[in-house]
Tab-separated table of C-alpha atoms in Angstrom:
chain	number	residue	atom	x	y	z
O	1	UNK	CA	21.962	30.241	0.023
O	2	UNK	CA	24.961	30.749	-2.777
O	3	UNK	CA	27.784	27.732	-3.129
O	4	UNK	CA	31.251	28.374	-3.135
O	5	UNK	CA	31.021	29.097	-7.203
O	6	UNK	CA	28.164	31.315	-6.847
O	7	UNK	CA	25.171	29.198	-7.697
O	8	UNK	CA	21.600	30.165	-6.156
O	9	UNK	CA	20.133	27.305	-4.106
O	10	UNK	CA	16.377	28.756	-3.422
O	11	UNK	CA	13.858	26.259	-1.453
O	12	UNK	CA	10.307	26.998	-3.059
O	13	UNK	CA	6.869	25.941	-1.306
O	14	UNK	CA	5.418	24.873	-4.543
O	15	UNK	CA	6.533	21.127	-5.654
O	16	UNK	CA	8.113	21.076	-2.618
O	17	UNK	CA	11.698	21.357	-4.030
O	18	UNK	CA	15.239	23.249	-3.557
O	19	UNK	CA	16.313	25.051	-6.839
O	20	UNK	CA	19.741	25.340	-7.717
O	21	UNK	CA	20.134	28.471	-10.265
O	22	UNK	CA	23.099	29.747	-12.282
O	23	UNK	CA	25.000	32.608	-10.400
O	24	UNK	CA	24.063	35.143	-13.572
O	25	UNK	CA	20.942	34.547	-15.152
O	26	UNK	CA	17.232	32.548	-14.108
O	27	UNK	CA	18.609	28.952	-15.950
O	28	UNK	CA	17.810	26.671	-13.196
O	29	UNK	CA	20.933	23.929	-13.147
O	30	UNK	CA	19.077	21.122	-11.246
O	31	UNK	CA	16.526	20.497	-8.325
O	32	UNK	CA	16.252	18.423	-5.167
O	33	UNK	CA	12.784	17.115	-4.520
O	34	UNK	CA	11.595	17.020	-1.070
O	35	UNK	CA	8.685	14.797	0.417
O	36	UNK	CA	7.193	17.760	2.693
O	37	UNK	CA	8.072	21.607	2.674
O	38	UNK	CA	11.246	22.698	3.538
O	39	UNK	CA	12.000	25.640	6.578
O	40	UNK	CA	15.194	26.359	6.197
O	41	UNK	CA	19.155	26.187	4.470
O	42	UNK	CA	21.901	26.418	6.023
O	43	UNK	CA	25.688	26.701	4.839
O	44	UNK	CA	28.358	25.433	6.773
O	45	UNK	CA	32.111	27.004	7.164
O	46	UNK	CA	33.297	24.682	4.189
O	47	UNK	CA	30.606	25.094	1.658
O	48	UNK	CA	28.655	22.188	2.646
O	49	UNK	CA	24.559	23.552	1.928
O	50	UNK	CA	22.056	21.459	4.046
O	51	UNK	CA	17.839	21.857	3.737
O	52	UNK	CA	15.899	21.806	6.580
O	53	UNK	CA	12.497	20.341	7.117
O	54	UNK	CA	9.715	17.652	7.869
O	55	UNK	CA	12.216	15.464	6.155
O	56	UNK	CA	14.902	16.353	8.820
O	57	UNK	CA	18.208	18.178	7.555
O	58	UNK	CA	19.186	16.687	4.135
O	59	UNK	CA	23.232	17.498	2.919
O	60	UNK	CA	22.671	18.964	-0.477
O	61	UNK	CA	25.835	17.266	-3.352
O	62	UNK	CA	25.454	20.645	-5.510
O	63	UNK	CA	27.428	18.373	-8.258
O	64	UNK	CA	25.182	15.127	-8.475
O	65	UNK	CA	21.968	16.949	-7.875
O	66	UNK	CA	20.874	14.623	-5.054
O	67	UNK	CA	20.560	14.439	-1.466
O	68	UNK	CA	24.024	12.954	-0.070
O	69	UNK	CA	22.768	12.619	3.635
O	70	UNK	CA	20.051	13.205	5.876
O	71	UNK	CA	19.267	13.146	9.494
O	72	UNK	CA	16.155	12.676	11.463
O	73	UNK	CA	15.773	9.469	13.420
O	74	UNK	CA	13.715	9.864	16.594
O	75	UNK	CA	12.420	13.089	15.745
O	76	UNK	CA	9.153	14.058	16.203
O	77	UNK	CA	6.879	16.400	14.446
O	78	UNK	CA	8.594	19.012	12.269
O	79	UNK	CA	12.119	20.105	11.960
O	80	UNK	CA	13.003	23.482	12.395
O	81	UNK	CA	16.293	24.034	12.512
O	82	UNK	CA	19.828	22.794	13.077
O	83	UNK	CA	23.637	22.981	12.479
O	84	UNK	CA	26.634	21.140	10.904
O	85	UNK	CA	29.484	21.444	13.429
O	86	UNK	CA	32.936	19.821	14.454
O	87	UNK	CA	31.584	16.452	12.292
O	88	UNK	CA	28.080	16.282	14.304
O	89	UNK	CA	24.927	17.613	13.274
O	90	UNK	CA	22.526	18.800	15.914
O	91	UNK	CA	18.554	19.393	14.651
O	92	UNK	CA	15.621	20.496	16.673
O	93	UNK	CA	12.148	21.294	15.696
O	94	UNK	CA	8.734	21.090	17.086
O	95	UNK	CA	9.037	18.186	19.231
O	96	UNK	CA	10.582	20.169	21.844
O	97	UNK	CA	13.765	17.893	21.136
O	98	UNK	CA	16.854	18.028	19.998
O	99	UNK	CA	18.630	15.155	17.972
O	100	UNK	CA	22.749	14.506	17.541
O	101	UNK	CA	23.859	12.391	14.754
O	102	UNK	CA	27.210	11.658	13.950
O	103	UNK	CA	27.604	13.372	10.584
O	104	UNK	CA	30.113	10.138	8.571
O	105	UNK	CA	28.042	7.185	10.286
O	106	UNK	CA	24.637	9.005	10.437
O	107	UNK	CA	24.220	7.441	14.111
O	108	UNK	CA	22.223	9.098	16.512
O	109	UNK	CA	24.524	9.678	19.228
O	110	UNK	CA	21.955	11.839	21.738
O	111	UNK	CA	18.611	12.686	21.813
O	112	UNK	CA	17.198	15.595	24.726
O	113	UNK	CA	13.516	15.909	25.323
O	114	UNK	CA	13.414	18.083	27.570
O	115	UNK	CA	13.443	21.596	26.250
O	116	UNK	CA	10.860	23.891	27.568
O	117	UNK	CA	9.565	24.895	23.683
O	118	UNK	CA	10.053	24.226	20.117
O	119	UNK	CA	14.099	24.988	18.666
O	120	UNK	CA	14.115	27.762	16.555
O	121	UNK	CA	17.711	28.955	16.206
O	122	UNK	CA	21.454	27.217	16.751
O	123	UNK	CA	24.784	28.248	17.351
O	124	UNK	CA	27.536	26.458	17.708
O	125	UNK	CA	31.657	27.807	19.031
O	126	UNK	CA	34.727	26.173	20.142
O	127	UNK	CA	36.206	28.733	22.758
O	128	UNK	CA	40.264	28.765	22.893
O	129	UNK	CA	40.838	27.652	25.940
O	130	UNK	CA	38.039	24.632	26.475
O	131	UNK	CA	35.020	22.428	25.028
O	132	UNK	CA	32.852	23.753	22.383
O	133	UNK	CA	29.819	25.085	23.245
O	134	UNK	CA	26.278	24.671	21.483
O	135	UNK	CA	23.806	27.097	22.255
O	136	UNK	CA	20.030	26.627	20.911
O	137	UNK	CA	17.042	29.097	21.183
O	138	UNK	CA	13.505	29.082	20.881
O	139	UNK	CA	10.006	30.020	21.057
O	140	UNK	CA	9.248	32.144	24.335
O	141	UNK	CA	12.513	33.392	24.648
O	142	UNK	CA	14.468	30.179	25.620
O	143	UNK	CA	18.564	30.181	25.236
O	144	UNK	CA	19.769	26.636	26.382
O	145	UNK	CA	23.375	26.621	27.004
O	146	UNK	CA	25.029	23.282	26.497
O	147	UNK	CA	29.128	22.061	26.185
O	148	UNK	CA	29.791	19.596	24.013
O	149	UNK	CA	32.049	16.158	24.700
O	150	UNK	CA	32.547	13.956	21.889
O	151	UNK	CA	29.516	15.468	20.295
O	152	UNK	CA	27.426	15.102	22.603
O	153	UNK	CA	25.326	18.170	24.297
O	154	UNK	CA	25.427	18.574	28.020
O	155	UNK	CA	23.317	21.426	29.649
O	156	UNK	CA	24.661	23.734	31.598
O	157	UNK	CA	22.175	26.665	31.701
O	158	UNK	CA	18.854	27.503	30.522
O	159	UNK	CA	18.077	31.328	30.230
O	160	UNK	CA	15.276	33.891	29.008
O	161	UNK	CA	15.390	36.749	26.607
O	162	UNK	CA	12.079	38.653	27.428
């Protein structure tokens, strides 16, 4: 992922550890170190650059060099994936679940266990005219549709991509 000024933040399997490079040359600025391996970053509409893994989503402070949040109460098994969106965060993973936190308090505000596979992918929109909608994909070709109110997910269709 690049931040807002251009650095390279690069997760590496070795050390288990997120790399944050200078946006012109190899001179590595600072690190995060992780407990377990990490899956995934992701970068949210302002800047914000998360990690993703067995640790749950950790927010990345590019400045300080350390992890300024992380979610993953209740969660099961290993984190996959997730997104930062309208002040929630929303993870999934391999626990066929799907976790809502409230991103200022860090409070678990929902917690579905009832997906038909593991969470691979997130999306997240707020139409014009109505509630914002979350949808979340995953192994065997699952799309769960869900509208969100105050944060919270509410299904309202479960397809198949085959």
């Amino acid at each position: 992922s690049y931040s807002i000024d251009g650095r390279r933040v690069v997760s590496s399997d070795k050390g288990q550890k997120v790399l944050v490079y200078a946006p012109d040359s190899l001179k590595v600025l600072g690190e995060f170190k992780f407990n377990r391996r990490t899956k995934r970053m992701i970068k949210d509409k302002d800047g914000k650059i998360f990690a993703i893994g067995q640790d749950g989503i950790s927010e990345l402070n590019l400045d300080t060099y350390t992890i300024e949040k992380q979610f993953n109460e209740l969660l099961v098994s290993t984190k996959e994936n997730g997104i930062f969106f309208e002040g929630n965060i929303y993870l999934g993973g391999y626990g066929y679940q799907i976790g809502s936190y409230a991103y200022e308090t860090g409070e678990i505000i929902d917690l579905i266990e009832d997906n038909p596979d593991y969470t691979k992918a997130f999306a997240a929109r707020r139409p014009e005219d109505g509630n914002p909608i979350l949808l979340v994909g995953g192994r065997g070709g699952f799309i769960n549709a869900f509208k969100l109110y105050d944060g919270v997910p509410y299904k309202v269709r479960e397809f198949y991509i085959r």
